[in-house]
Amino acid sequence: MTDSDETPVTIIGLGLMGQALAGAFLKAGHPTTVWNRTSAKADQLVADGAQLAPTVGAALKAGELTVICVTDYPALYELLGAHEAELAGATLINLTSGSSEQAREAAAWTGRRGARYLDGAIMAIPSVIGTADAMILHSGPQPDFESHATTLGALGTVTYLGADHGLASLYDVAGLAMMWSVLNAWLQGTALLATAGVDAATYAPFAREIATGVAAWLPGYAEQIDAGAFPAEVSALETDARAMEHLIEESEAVGVNADLPKLLKTMADRAIAAGHGGEQYPVLIKEFSKP
Ligand code: NAP
């Protein structure tokens, strides 16, 4: 035992991420109990001052809150399922990645067994956990988040999104959509420029400027989406569609992949066929919102 004034915490799951989470709690002075299916992964943490719980049940009872970070939701149920009785009165912060529906189901499942439950999503890599650069999102009952926000702050920059347990997962995948879309657009341009002998490092600063400039449009475009009105203040969708055709033609002419530009054009063409060619780009939300 330690004589720390910090809240005692438990971490279940000591993979790459779980070890980083436990390490950040230890560094912040929290008495930290750990459990992992493969107990050898706790060795370094124990050397650094963590307590290794002999069972999941003992781990759940050791901390005021229990952070769980395992591969996926089936793993979560496998490890908690054998210890249902010990869940009563526990506060669980589940940072395991999954879908919004899995998060809502886990909230209901743990709630029926008497536990408090917050879902979370880690938008960071293990090496930045414990620093302000680690963005960690939480959703679930606000009083439960507020009770533990200071403790969770040892892990990074924690943000509360709302009472719906599915929100953290939805923000997580929305972030992934943004990340891959920006990266793919950059790769398209990099491949195009390589055909003229421009290397990736030369193009990258230009690409970053474009991406930053486009990002600045988002709040204004969001207002159009929320208002459901898309006046063409800057350009009309049909003007964008002509530029997309040009991107497809150029890609094909210089012999680089045109799948991404064709996908963009397909979406725009559908919106134009539905009568939205004279409106501004965010009118495409109507296409993105369909199944
Ligand atoms: P990892 O290194 O593969 O660790 C997986 C953890 O889950 C291990 O502790 C493993 O135990 C445990 N586990 C798997 N199946 C289990 C089962 N049936 N019963 C009990 N424990 C089980 O993965 P990770 O990188 O730590 O990722 C963990 C979670 O964090 C994932 O949901 C991941 O998407 C999320 N995440 C990770 C990162 C990242 O950069 N690593 C970033 C954001 C989010 P054993 O040690 O016994 O195998």
mmCIF file of C-alpha atoms in Angstrom, residues 13-16 18-19 34-46 52:
data_model
loop_
_atom_site.group_PDB
_atom_site.id
_atom_site.type_symbol
_atom_site.label_atom_id
_atom_site.label_comp_id
_atom_site.label_asym_id
_atom_site.label_seq_id
_atom_site.Cartn_x
_atom_site.Cartn_y
_atom_site.Cartn_z
ATOM 1 C CA GLY A 13 -5.808 -5.118 -19.817
ATOM 2 C CA LEU A 14 -2.075 -4.509 -20.105
ATOM 3 C CA GLY A 15 -1.479 -4.563 -23.828
ATOM 4 C CA LEU A 16 0.484 -1.731 -25.399
ATOM 5 C CA GLY A 18 -3.120 -0.600 -21.075
ATOM 6 C CA GLN A 19 0.518 -0.513 -19.973
ATOM 7 C CA VAL A 34 -3.406 -3.981 -12.464
ATOM 8 C CA TRP A 35 -4.677 -7.226 -13.923
ATOM 9 C CA ASN A 36 -3.900 -8.870 -17.241
ATOM 10 C CA ARG A 37 -4.731 -12.305 -18.662
ATOM 11 C CA THR A 38 -1.018 -12.790 -19.306
ATOM 12 C CA SER A 39 0.322 -11.694 -15.944
ATOM 13 C CA ALA A 40 3.956 -11.301 -17.077
ATOM 14 C CA LYS A 41 2.936 -8.083 -18.847
ATOM 15 C CA ALA A 42 2.503 -6.553 -15.374
ATOM 16 C CA ASP A 43 6.152 -7.149 -14.363
ATOM 17 C CA GLN A 44 7.516 -3.717 -15.255
ATOM 18 C CA LEU A 45 4.506 -1.929 -13.763
ATOM 19 C CA VAL A 46 4.858 -3.908 -10.530
ATOM 20 C CA LEU A 52 -0.882 -7.039 -9.298
#
